[in-house]
């Protein structure tokens, strides 16, 4: 029996080493299926995107801009529904699953092109690293952003090896496609430019620099002519990177933090504390999102792979440096940090994690087996949820759709309840306290709120407004949605 298990293990390892790209693609598809199969409720972003896609199907693409200022993903989902006659939610999951699979396969192939012997490790890293894989059950724009950015870098490595105007053009098409999901993809142009800049002083390389730089310059001129940069989304991003705006936001943040400190000397250092605090928080989250693949870097000797990364994966490195700057500007401006935004930084560092894992395998073969086992467990934990899920949102929404007339005014504590009620994704304009206050309570016939129903304040409110709890919907852990009405 032991020999049989060993044979199967050897055979599986041989398949991964022989066909790492195919294994990465199909294993990614399988992981996405498992993740989606166990999902009870779509996320808030998903409900918004699908609701916009529904509006596009019913009223045309023009309506999408009314609801969201960058709705290309929703338009893609709507077009898929129109031409393939697939349900909107299924279409969205289909695209996200394909983007995940494509990202995994392309990243493995990038590593395979530089270091064929590391392709098997790359397959494990891209499929298990929490930074990206933890979002397999979500419908998010980042899936397309990650895929087309990885495609850009993959095309850049091919262009570096083979050259040619066509391959250079494909790089730019991939960047434009990535920008339709998230505008941060535009940083790939300066990253690639910095990568090729040393060639400006070498006569034999100037034609390659022209291949890479001509189309972006022409595209910039066209965008200026047609006023593309005057759109709301571009204006938001331009304001975010404007030096005076960033400085003003940083000063305000520093003053707010400084005023909360008791010691005057600490108040004087508030700016440094805020800046390095944000940077440290970002780095801690970055390491956390590596999962078990951060372990090799506990040993200082493995930090040397960063030099190899800079030498062999320089477009990745430049993109990572510029993206780090973008993240800092975003966090300073918005005073908001999200692990999902950091995930792209982790994705750019996949070659580093692969090389670190391979170095650890050479140094400690037995401990590496433990690390691989931990990685496989993390891989499963990324896609298998043991939580109760928000099934009560679904049940409450479906009850509303079948028992309440569509035009009856209702206040929903979570927009996903209105989504499942067939009313679209509605963000509450008022907080619960505002909506249930004497000034606004009469504006609604129904209130769908989270609670147990036995709260003293709620009992008093029901008596005062002559309302009652009509229905209760709970998930298996007891989280409850109350339907309140007359």
Short mmCIF file of C-alpha atoms in Angstrom, two decimals:
data_model
loop_
_atom_site.label_atom_id
_atom_site.label_comp_id
_atom_site.label_asym_id
_atom_site.label_seq_id
_atom_site.Cartn_x
_atom_site.Cartn_y
_atom_site.Cartn_z
CA UNK A 1 0.00 0.00 0.00
CA UNK A 2 2.84 2.34 0.92
CA UNK A 3 4.50 1.65 -2.42
CA UNK A 4 1.26 2.38 -4.29
CA UNK A 5 0.86 5.74 -2.58
CA UNK A 6 4.48 6.54 -3.39
CA UNK A 7 3.97 5.64 -7.04
CA UNK A 8 0.93 7.88 -7.28
CA UNK A 9 2.83 10.72 -5.61
CA UNK A 10 5.76 10.32 -8.02
CA UNK A 11 3.41 10.19 -10.99
CA UNK A 12 1.57 13.34 -9.86
CA UNK A 13 4.87 15.19 -9.33
CA UNK A 14 6.03 14.12 -12.80
CA UNK A 15 2.83 15.42 -14.40
CA UNK A 16 3.25 18.78 -12.66
CA UNK A 17 6.86 19.07 -13.78
CA UNK A 18 6.08 18.03 -17.36
CA UNK A 19 2.91 20.12 -17.84
CA UNK A 20 2.92 22.81 -15.15
CA UNK A 21 0.98 25.35 -17.20
CA UNK A 22 -1.86 22.94 -18.02
CA UNK A 23 -1.97 21.70 -14.43
CA UNK A 24 -2.17 25.30 -13.16
CA UNK A 25 -5.03 26.13 -15.54
CA UNK A 26 -7.22 23.10 -14.87
CA UNK A 27 -6.47 22.93 -11.15
CA UNK A 28 -7.47 26.59 -10.96
CA UNK A 29 -10.76 25.82 -12.73
CA UNK A 30 -11.42 23.01 -10.24
CA UNK A 31 -10.64 25.23 -7.24
CA UNK A 32 -12.97 27.94 -8.56
CA UNK A 33 -15.76 25.39 -8.99
CA UNK A 34 -15.31 24.21 -5.40
CA UNK A 35 -15.29 27.78 -4.11
CA UNK A 36 -18.40 28.84 -6.02
CA UNK A 37 -20.25 25.62 -5.18
CA UNK A 38 -19.97 26.43 -1.47
CA UNK A 39 -21.01 30.07 -1.80
CA UNK A 40 -24.43 30.90 -0.37
CA UNK A 41 -24.62 34.61 -1.14
CA UNK A 42 -22.93 36.93 -3.61
CA UNK A 43 -20.81 39.75 -2.20
CA UNK A 44 -21.74 43.42 -2.20
CA UNK A 45 -19.57 44.19 -5.23
CA UNK A 46 -21.01 41.20 -7.07
CA UNK A 47 -24.58 42.32 -6.41
CA UNK A 48 -23.73 45.78 -7.76
CA UNK A 49 -22.05 44.48 -10.93
CA UNK A 50 -24.83 42.00 -11.71
CA UNK A 51 -27.52 44.58 -11.05
CA UNK A 52 -25.81 46.97 -13.49
CA UNK A 53 -25.53 44.13 -16.02
CA UNK A 54 -29.28 43.55 -15.65
CA UNK A 55 -29.91 47.24 -16.32
CA UNK A 56 -27.69 47.04 -19.42
CA UNK A 57 -29.65 44.05 -20.72
CA UNK A 58 -32.96 45.85 -20.21
CA UNK A 59 -32.07 49.42 -21.18
CA UNK A 60 -28.81 49.32 -23.13
CA UNK A 61 -25.16 50.06 -22.19
CA UNK A 62 -25.71 53.79 -21.70
CA UNK A 63 -27.53 53.23 -18.41
CA UNK A 64 -24.47 51.55 -16.88
CA UNK A 65 -22.70 54.89 -16.44
CA UNK A 66 -25.58 56.19 -14.34
CA UNK A 67 -24.93 53.54 -11.69
CA UNK A 68 -21.13 53.26 -11.82
CA UNK A 69 -18.37 55.31 -13.43
CA UNK A 70 -16.32 52.32 -14.69
CA UNK A 71 -18.86 49.61 -15.63
CA UNK A 72 -16.93 47.63 -18.26
CA UNK A 73 -17.05 44.37 -16.30
CA UNK A 74 -20.83 44.64 -16.00
CA UNK A 75 -21.09 45.34 -19.73
CA UNK A 76 -19.00 42.22 -20.42
CA UNK A 77 -21.35 40.13 -18.25
CA UNK A 78 -24.40 41.62 -20.00
CA UNK A 79 -22.96 40.85 -23.46
CA UNK A 80 -22.20 37.28 -22.39
CA UNK A 81 -25.79 36.89 -21.25
CA UNK A 82 -27.12 38.35 -24.48
CA UNK A 83 -25.07 36.21 -26.88
CA UNK A 84 -24.75 32.95 -24.93
CA UNK A 85 -28.10 33.15 -23.11
CA UNK A 86 -26.45 32.30 -19.79
CA UNK A 87 -27.79 33.66 -16.49
CA UNK A 88 -26.07 36.86 -15.44
CA UNK A 89 -24.71 35.47 -12.18
CA UNK A 90 -23.40 32.36 -13.94
CA UNK A 91 -21.80 34.53 -16.65
CA UNK A 92 -20.00 36.59 -14.02
CA UNK A 93 -18.71 33.50 -12.20
CA UNK A 94 -17.66 31.99 -15.53
CA UNK A 95 -15.54 35.00 -16.45
CA UNK A 96 -13.97 35.21 -13.00
CA UNK A 97 -13.12 31.50 -13.08
CA UNK A 98 -11.53 31.81 -16.52
CA UNK A 99 -9.58 34.90 -15.46
CA UNK A 100 -8.29 33.06 -12.38
CA UNK A 101 -7.26 30.07 -14.48
CA UNK A 102 -5.58 32.26 -17.09
CA UNK A 103 -3.70 34.24 -14.44
CA UNK A 104 -2.44 31.04 -12.81
CA UNK A 105 -1.32 29.50 -16.13
CA UNK A 106 0.40 32.66 -17.38
CA UNK A 107 2.27 33.25 -14.13
CA UNK A 108 3.53 29.64 -14.12
CA UNK A 109 4.63 30.04 -17.73
CA UNK A 110 6.49 33.26 -16.86
CA UNK A 111 8.49 31.34 -14.27
CA UNK A 112 8.94 28.39 -16.64
CA UNK A 113 10.44 30.66 -19.30
CA UNK A 114 13.06 32.00 -16.90
CA UNK A 115 13.65 28.91 -14.73
CA UNK A 116 12.11 25.69 -16.15
CA UNK A 117 13.14 23.68 -13.07
CA UNK A 118 10.99 25.91 -10.83
CA UNK A 119 7.74 25.58 -12.79
CA UNK A 120 6.36 22.91 -10.47
CA UNK A 121 6.93 25.10 -7.42
CA UNK A 122 5.32 28.00 -9.26
CA UNK A 123 2.24 25.88 -9.82
CA UNK A 124 1.93 25.26 -6.08
CA UNK A 125 2.46 28.92 -5.17
CA UNK A 126 -0.10 30.40 -7.59
CA UNK A 127 -2.76 27.88 -6.56
CA UNK A 128 -2.28 28.15 -2.79
CA UNK A 129 -1.15 31.72 -2.03
CA UNK A 130 -4.02 33.35 -0.07
CA UNK A 131 -3.47 36.79 -1.63
CA UNK A 132 -5.36 35.87 -4.81
CA UNK A 133 -6.96 32.50 -4.12
CA UNK A 134 -8.95 33.69 -1.11
CA UNK A 135 -11.21 35.58 -3.55
CA UNK A 136 -12.16 32.65 -5.78
CA UNK A 137 -15.77 32.69 -4.58
CA UNK A 138 -16.16 36.41 -5.29
CA UNK A 139 -17.30 38.26 -8.37
CA UNK A 140 -14.83 41.15 -8.51
CA UNK A 141 -13.23 43.32 -11.17
CA UNK A 142 -9.79 42.40 -9.86
CA UNK A 143 -10.03 39.01 -11.60
CA UNK A 144 -9.83 40.64 -15.03
CA UNK A 145 -7.28 43.17 -13.79
CA UNK A 146 -4.99 40.40 -12.50
CA UNK A 147 -5.36 38.36 -15.69
CA UNK A 148 -4.61 41.11 -18.20
CA UNK A 149 -1.76 42.52 -16.10
CA UNK A 150 -0.19 39.06 -15.95
CA UNK A 151 -0.81 38.70 -19.70
CA UNK A 152 1.01 42.02 -20.20
CA UNK A 153 4.07 40.81 -18.31
CA UNK A 154 3.96 37.45 -20.10
CA UNK A 155 3.85 39.26 -23.44
CA UNK A 156 6.71 41.50 -22.29
CA UNK A 157 8.93 38.47 -21.60
CA UNK A 158 8.09 37.04 -25.05
CA UNK A 159 8.80 40.38 -26.69
CA UNK A 160 12.12 40.60 -24.87
CA UNK A 161 13.12 37.21 -26.29
CA UNK A 162 11.72 37.60 -29.83
CA UNK A 163 11.10 41.31 -30.43
CA UNK A 164 8.77 42.60 -33.14
CA UNK A 165 6.17 45.34 -33.59
CA UNK A 166 3.24 42.92 -33.37
CA UNK A 167 4.32 41.53 -30.01
CA UNK A 168 4.88 45.07 -28.72
CA UNK A 169 1.37 45.97 -29.88
CA UNK A 170 -0.09 42.99 -28.02
CA UNK A 171 1.51 44.28 -24.82
CA UNK A 172 -0.36 47.56 -25.16
CA UNK A 173 -3.66 45.86 -25.97
CA UNK A 174 -3.33 43.81 -22.79
CA UNK A 175 -2.70 46.96 -20.73
CA UNK A 176 -5.77 48.66 -22.20
CA UNK A 177 -7.86 45.56 -21.45
CA UNK A 178 -6.56 45.49 -17.85
CA UNK A 179 -7.38 49.20 -17.46
CA UNK A 180 -11.01 48.47 -18.37
CA UNK A 181 -11.18 46.56 -15.10
CA UNK A 182 -8.99 48.79 -12.91
CA UNK A 183 -7.23 51.95 -14.05
CA UNK A 184 -4.20 51.11 -11.89
CA UNK A 185 -3.11 48.91 -14.81
CA UNK A 186 -1.84 52.04 -16.55
CA UNK A 187 1.18 51.96 -14.25
CA UNK A 188 2.47 49.07 -16.38
CA UNK A 189 3.40 51.56 -19.10
CA UNK A 190 5.89 53.51 -16.97
CA UNK A 191 7.06 50.22 -15.41
CA UNK A 192 7.90 48.78 -18.82
CA UNK A 193 9.42 52.09 -19.86
CA UNK A 194 11.75 52.07 -16.84
CA UNK A 195 12.62 48.46 -17.65
CA UNK A 196 13.74 49.41 -21.17
CA UNK A 197 15.16 52.84 -20.38
CA UNK A 198 18.82 51.67 -20.17
CA UNK A 199 18.51 50.64 -23.83
CA UNK A 200 18.18 54.29 -24.80
CA UNK A 201 21.97 54.62 -24.68
CA UNK A 202 22.60 51.47 -26.71
CA UNK A 203 22.19 51.96 -30.43
CA UNK A 204 21.13 48.39 -31.11
CA UNK A 205 18.31 48.61 -28.57
CA UNK A 206 16.75 51.92 -29.61
CA UNK A 207 14.41 50.32 -32.15
CA UNK A 208 13.07 48.07 -29.38
CA UNK A 209 12.48 51.07 -27.16
CA UNK A 210 10.61 52.71 -30.05
CA UNK A 211 8.49 49.55 -30.47
CA UNK A 212 7.50 49.72 -26.82
CA UNK A 213 7.03 53.49 -26.56
CA UNK A 214 5.47 54.66 -29.83
CA UNK A 215 1.94 53.33 -29.34
CA UNK A 216 1.52 54.67 -25.77
CA UNK A 217 2.60 58.14 -26.94
CA UNK A 218 0.13 58.04 -29.84
CA UNK A 219 -2.56 56.72 -27.51
CA UNK A 220 -1.91 59.56 -25.07
CA UNK A 221 -2.30 62.14 -27.83
CA UNK A 222 -5.58 60.56 -28.99
CA UNK A 223 -6.87 60.44 -25.39
CA UNK A 224 -6.06 64.14 -24.95
CA UNK A 225 -7.80 65.01 -28.23
CA UNK A 226 -11.02 63.22 -27.26
CA UNK A 227 -11.04 64.35 -23.64
CA UNK A 228 -10.76 60.86 -22.18
CA UNK A 229 -8.96 62.22 -19.12
CA UNK A 230 -11.97 64.38 -18.26
CA UNK A 231 -14.10 61.38 -17.25
CA UNK A 232 -15.06 61.08 -13.57
CA UNK A 233 -12.89 58.01 -12.99
CA UNK A 234 -9.79 59.61 -14.55
CA UNK A 235 -10.34 62.83 -12.62
CA UNK A 236 -10.54 60.83 -9.38
CA UNK A 237 -7.24 59.10 -10.13
CA UNK A 238 -5.51 62.29 -11.24
CA UNK A 239 -6.59 63.99 -8.02
CA UNK A 240 -5.28 61.01 -6.06
CA UNK A 241 -1.75 61.39 -7.45
CA UNK A 242 -1.66 65.20 -7.57
CA UNK A 243 1.19 66.27 -5.22
CA UNK A 244 -0.74 69.10 -3.54
CA UNK A 245 -3.76 66.86 -2.96
CA UNK A 246 -1.65 64.05 -1.51
CA UNK A 247 0.24 66.47 0.72
CA UNK A 248 -3.00 68.05 1.99
CA UNK A 249 -4.48 64.63 2.79
CA UNK A 250 -1.30 63.55 4.56
CA UNK A 251 -1.20 66.74 6.60
CA UNK A 252 -4.82 66.31 7.64
CA UNK A 253 -4.20 62.67 8.59
CA UNK A 254 -1.09 63.62 10.58
CA UNK A 255 -2.93 66.41 12.42
CA UNK A 256 -5.82 64.11 13.29
CA UNK A 257 -3.42 61.53 14.67
CA UNK A 258 -1.25 64.13 16.42
CA UNK A 259 -4.26 65.64 18.21
CA UNK A 260 -5.05 62.23 19.67
CA UNK A 261 -1.61 61.97 21.33
CA UNK A 262 -0.90 63.17 24.85
CA UNK A 263 2.83 63.80 24.60
CA UNK A 264 3.79 66.97 22.73
CA UNK A 265 7.03 65.43 21.42
CA UNK A 266 5.04 62.56 19.92
CA UNK A 267 2.73 65.11 18.29
CA UNK A 268 5.73 66.63 16.53
CA UNK A 269 6.56 63.20 15.11
CA UNK A 270 2.99 62.47 14.01
CA UNK A 271 3.83 62.64 10.29
CA UNK A 272 6.63 60.08 10.54
CA UNK A 273 4.52 57.81 12.75
CA UNK A 274 1.63 57.91 10.27
CA UNK A 275 3.81 57.32 7.21
CA UNK A 276 5.85 54.46 8.62
CA UNK A 277 2.79 53.09 10.40
CA UNK A 278 0.94 52.83 7.09
CA UNK A 279 3.98 51.30 5.43
CA UNK A 280 4.45 48.77 8.25
CA UNK A 281 0.77 47.83 8.21
CA UNK A 282 0.96 47.31 4.47
CA UNK A 283 4.04 45.11 4.77
CA UNK A 284 2.51 43.04 7.58
CA UNK A 285 -0.59 42.42 5.45
CA UNK A 286 1.63 41.69 2.45
CA UNK A 287 3.51 38.99 4.38
CA UNK A 288 0.27 37.60 5.80
CA UNK A 289 -1.14 37.23 2.27
CA UNK A 290 1.88 35.12 1.29
CA UNK A 291 0.60 32.38 3.58
CA UNK A 292 3.09 29.57 4.25
CA UNK A 293 5.33 30.78 1.43
CA UNK A 294 6.69 33.51 3.71
CA UNK A 295 8.49 30.81 5.74
CA UNK A 296 11.64 30.56 3.56
CA UNK A 297 12.40 34.23 4.20
CA UNK A 298 12.78 33.69 7.93
CA UNK A 299 16.32 32.69 6.92
CA UNK A 300 18.39 35.70 5.88
CA UNK A 301 20.32 33.63 3.33
CA UNK A 302 17.18 33.27 1.18
CA UNK A 303 16.82 37.02 0.78
CA UNK A 304 19.41 36.75 -1.99
CA UNK A 305 16.62 35.69 -4.39
CA UNK A 306 15.58 39.36 -4.51
CA UNK A 307 18.73 40.03 -6.55
CA UNK A 308 17.79 37.28 -9.00
CA UNK A 309 14.27 38.70 -9.16
CA UNK A 310 15.64 42.12 -10.08
CA UNK A 311 17.90 40.59 -12.73
CA UNK A 312 15.52 38.08 -14.36
CA UNK A 313 12.07 39.55 -13.65
CA UNK A 314 12.76 43.27 -13.87
CA UNK A 315 9.39 44.24 -15.43
CA UNK A 316 7.71 42.52 -12.46
CA UNK A 317 9.99 44.38 -10.05
CA UNK A 318 9.35 47.81 -11.58
CA UNK A 319 5.60 47.16 -11.61
CA UNK A 320 5.76 46.13 -7.94
CA UNK A 321 7.66 49.29 -6.96
CA UNK A 322 5.25 51.58 -8.79
CA UNK A 323 2.23 49.72 -7.43
CA UNK A 324 3.60 50.13 -3.91
CA UNK A 325 3.69 53.89 -4.52
CA UNK A 326 0.10 53.79 -5.84
CA UNK A 327 -1.05 51.89 -2.75
CA UNK A 328 0.58 54.41 -0.42
CA UNK A 329 -1.04 57.30 -2.27
CA UNK A 330 -4.41 55.57 -2.14
CA UNK A 331 -4.17 54.78 1.56
CA UNK A 332 -3.08 58.33 2.39
CA UNK A 333 -5.82 59.88 0.27
CA UNK A 334 -8.67 57.54 1.19
CA UNK A 335 -7.51 56.58 4.72
CA UNK A 336 -8.62 53.09 3.85
CA UNK A 337 -6.69 49.84 3.47
CA UNK A 338 -7.99 46.68 1.80
CA UNK A 339 -6.22 43.32 1.50
CA UNK A 340 -7.76 42.81 -1.93
CA UNK A 341 -5.90 45.81 -3.30
CA UNK A 342 -2.63 44.46 -1.91
CA UNK A 343 -3.12 41.12 -3.66
CA UNK A 344 -1.69 42.36 -6.95
CA UNK A 345 1.56 43.22 -5.16
CA UNK A 346 1.73 39.62 -3.91
CA UNK A 347 1.01 38.37 -7.42
CA UNK A 348 3.95 40.35 -8.78
CA UNK A 349 6.15 38.71 -6.12
CA UNK A 350 5.25 35.13 -7.11
CA UNK A 351 8.70 34.55 -8.73
CA UNK A 352 10.34 35.60 -5.44
CA UNK A 353 8.19 33.18 -3.44
CA UNK A 354 8.93 30.38 -5.92
CA UNK A 355 12.67 30.93 -5.73
CA UNK A 356 12.53 31.12 -1.94
CA UNK A 357 10.58 27.86 -1.76
CA UNK A 358 13.04 26.13 -4.09
CA UNK A 359 15.98 27.39 -2.00
CA UNK A 360 14.36 26.02 1.17
CA UNK A 361 13.79 22.67 -0.55
CA UNK A 362 17.50 22.41 -1.28
CA UNK A 363 18.47 23.33 2.25
CA UNK A 364 15.85 21.38 4.25
CA UNK A 365 14.17 18.66 2.12
CA UNK A 366 12.22 17.16 5.04
CA UNK A 367 10.90 20.48 6.33
CA UNK A 368 9.88 21.39 2.79
CA UNK A 369 7.48 18.43 2.78
CA UNK A 370 5.79 19.89 5.86
CA UNK A 371 5.58 23.27 4.13
CA UNK A 372 4.06 21.67 1.01
CA UNK A 373 1.47 19.89 3.18
CA UNK A 374 0.63 23.21 4.86
CA UNK A 375 0.33 24.85 1.43
CA UNK A 376 -2.13 22.18 0.29
CA UNK A 377 -4.23 22.74 3.41
CA UNK A 378 -4.20 26.49 2.77
CA UNK A 379 -5.19 25.80 -0.84
CA UNK A 380 -8.28 23.97 0.38
CA UNK A 381 -9.07 26.52 3.10
CA UNK A 382 -9.08 29.25 0.44
CA UNK A 383 -12.01 27.63 -1.35
CA UNK A 384 -13.86 25.66 1.35
CA UNK A 385 -15.83 27.81 3.77
CA UNK A 386 -16.86 26.45 7.16
CA UNK A 387 -18.88 29.55 8.02
CA UNK A 388 -22.65 29.67 8.13
CA UNK A 389 -22.98 31.93 5.12
CA UNK A 390 -25.52 34.70 4.73
CA UNK A 391 -28.39 32.44 3.68
CA UNK A 392 -30.78 34.61 5.69
CA UNK A 393 -30.20 37.43 3.19
CA UNK A 394 -31.33 35.15 0.38
CA UNK A 395 -34.38 33.88 2.28
CA UNK A 396 -35.48 37.38 3.32
CA UNK A 397 -35.06 38.74 -0.20
CA UNK A 398 -37.02 35.92 -1.80
CA UNK A 399 -39.80 36.29 0.76
CA UNK A 400 -40.05 39.98 -0.12
CA UNK A 401 -40.24 39.23 -3.82
CA UNK A 402 -43.13 36.79 -3.38
CA UNK A 403 -45.12 38.44 -0.55
CA UNK A 404 -44.71 42.19 -1.04
CA UNK A 405 -45.73 44.28 -4.01
CA UNK A 406 -42.70 45.55 -5.98
CA UNK A 407 -43.49 49.25 -5.48
CA UNK A 408 -43.92 49.05 -1.70
CA UNK A 409 -41.37 51.27 0.04
CA UNK A 410 -38.84 49.31 2.08
CA UNK A 411 -35.57 50.01 3.84
CA UNK A 412 -32.91 47.29 3.53
CA UNK A 413 -29.99 47.17 5.94
CA UNK A 414 -27.92 45.33 3.31
CA UNK A 415 -28.24 45.91 -0.42
CA UNK A 416 -27.96 42.19 -1.09
CA UNK A 417 -31.40 41.63 0.45
CA UNK A 418 -32.92 43.99 -2.10
CA UNK A 419 -30.85 42.23 -4.78
CA UNK A 420 -32.42 38.86 -3.91
CA UNK A 421 -35.81 40.55 -3.66
CA UNK A 422 -35.53 41.42 -7.35
CA UNK A 423 -35.27 45.14 -6.68
CA UNK A 424 -31.65 45.50 -7.71
CA UNK A 425 -28.71 46.33 -5.49
CA UNK A 426 -29.85 49.29 -3.41
CA UNK A 427 -27.38 51.01 -1.13
CA UNK A 428 -29.24 52.55 1.84
CA UNK A 429 -29.09 56.32 1.67
CA UNK A 430 -29.78 56.51 5.41
CA UNK A 431 -28.32 54.66 8.35
CA UNK A 432 -30.63 52.41 10.35
CA UNK A 433 -30.89 55.02 13.10
CA UNK A 434 -31.81 57.70 10.57
CA UNK A 435 -34.29 55.53 8.66
CA UNK A 436 -36.11 54.46 11.84
CA UNK A 437 -36.09 57.94 13.37
CA UNK A 438 -39.38 59.86 13.74
CA UNK A 439 -38.40 62.07 10.79
CA UNK A 440 -38.09 59.17 8.29
CA UNK A 441 -39.87 56.14 9.74
CA UNK A 442 -43.11 57.10 7.98
CA UNK A 443 -41.35 56.97 4.59
CA UNK A 444 -41.18 53.17 4.62
CA UNK A 445 -43.79 50.43 4.86
CA UNK A 446 -41.21 47.74 5.59
CA UNK A 447 -37.88 47.56 7.35
CA UNK A 448 -35.51 44.64 6.87
CA UNK A 449 -32.89 44.84 9.59
CA UNK A 450 -30.41 42.58 11.34
CA UNK A 451 -31.30 41.73 14.95
CA UNK A 452 -32.70 39.12 17.30
CA UNK A 453 -36.10 40.76 17.77
CA UNK A 454 -35.97 40.86 21.57
CA UNK A 455 -33.97 44.07 21.92
CA UNK A 456 -35.67 46.50 24.36
CA UNK A 457 -35.26 49.49 22.05
CA UNK A 458 -36.92 47.60 19.20
CA UNK A 459 -39.92 46.60 21.32
CA UNK A 460 -40.48 50.23 22.29
CA UNK A 461 -40.06 51.37 18.68
CA UNK A 462 -42.59 48.80 17.41
CA UNK A 463 -45.19 49.97 19.93
CA UNK A 464 -44.56 53.64 19.17
CA UNK A 465 -44.91 53.15 15.39
CA UNK A 466 -47.64 50.50 15.52
CA UNK A 467 -45.55 47.96 13.65
CA UNK A 468 -44.70 44.33 14.24
CA UNK A 469 -42.16 41.69 13.24
CA UNK A 470 -43.77 39.90 10.30
CA UNK A 471 -41.05 37.32 9.56
CA UNK A 472 -37.65 36.19 10.81
CA UNK A 473 -34.95 34.55 8.70
CA UNK A 474 -31.85 33.09 10.36
CA UNK A 475 -28.76 31.25 9.15
CA UNK A 476 -27.47 28.20 10.98
CA UNK A 477 -25.41 30.30 13.37
CA UNK A 478 -28.34 32.41 14.43
CA UNK A 479 -27.70 35.65 12.54
CA UNK A 480 -31.19 36.96 11.80
CA UNK A 481 -32.94 39.29 9.41
CA UNK A 482 -36.19 40.75 10.76
CA UNK A 483 -38.98 41.83 8.40
CA UNK A 484 -40.86 44.64 10.11
CA UNK A 485 -44.15 46.06 8.86
CA UNK A 486 -47.78 46.63 9.73
#
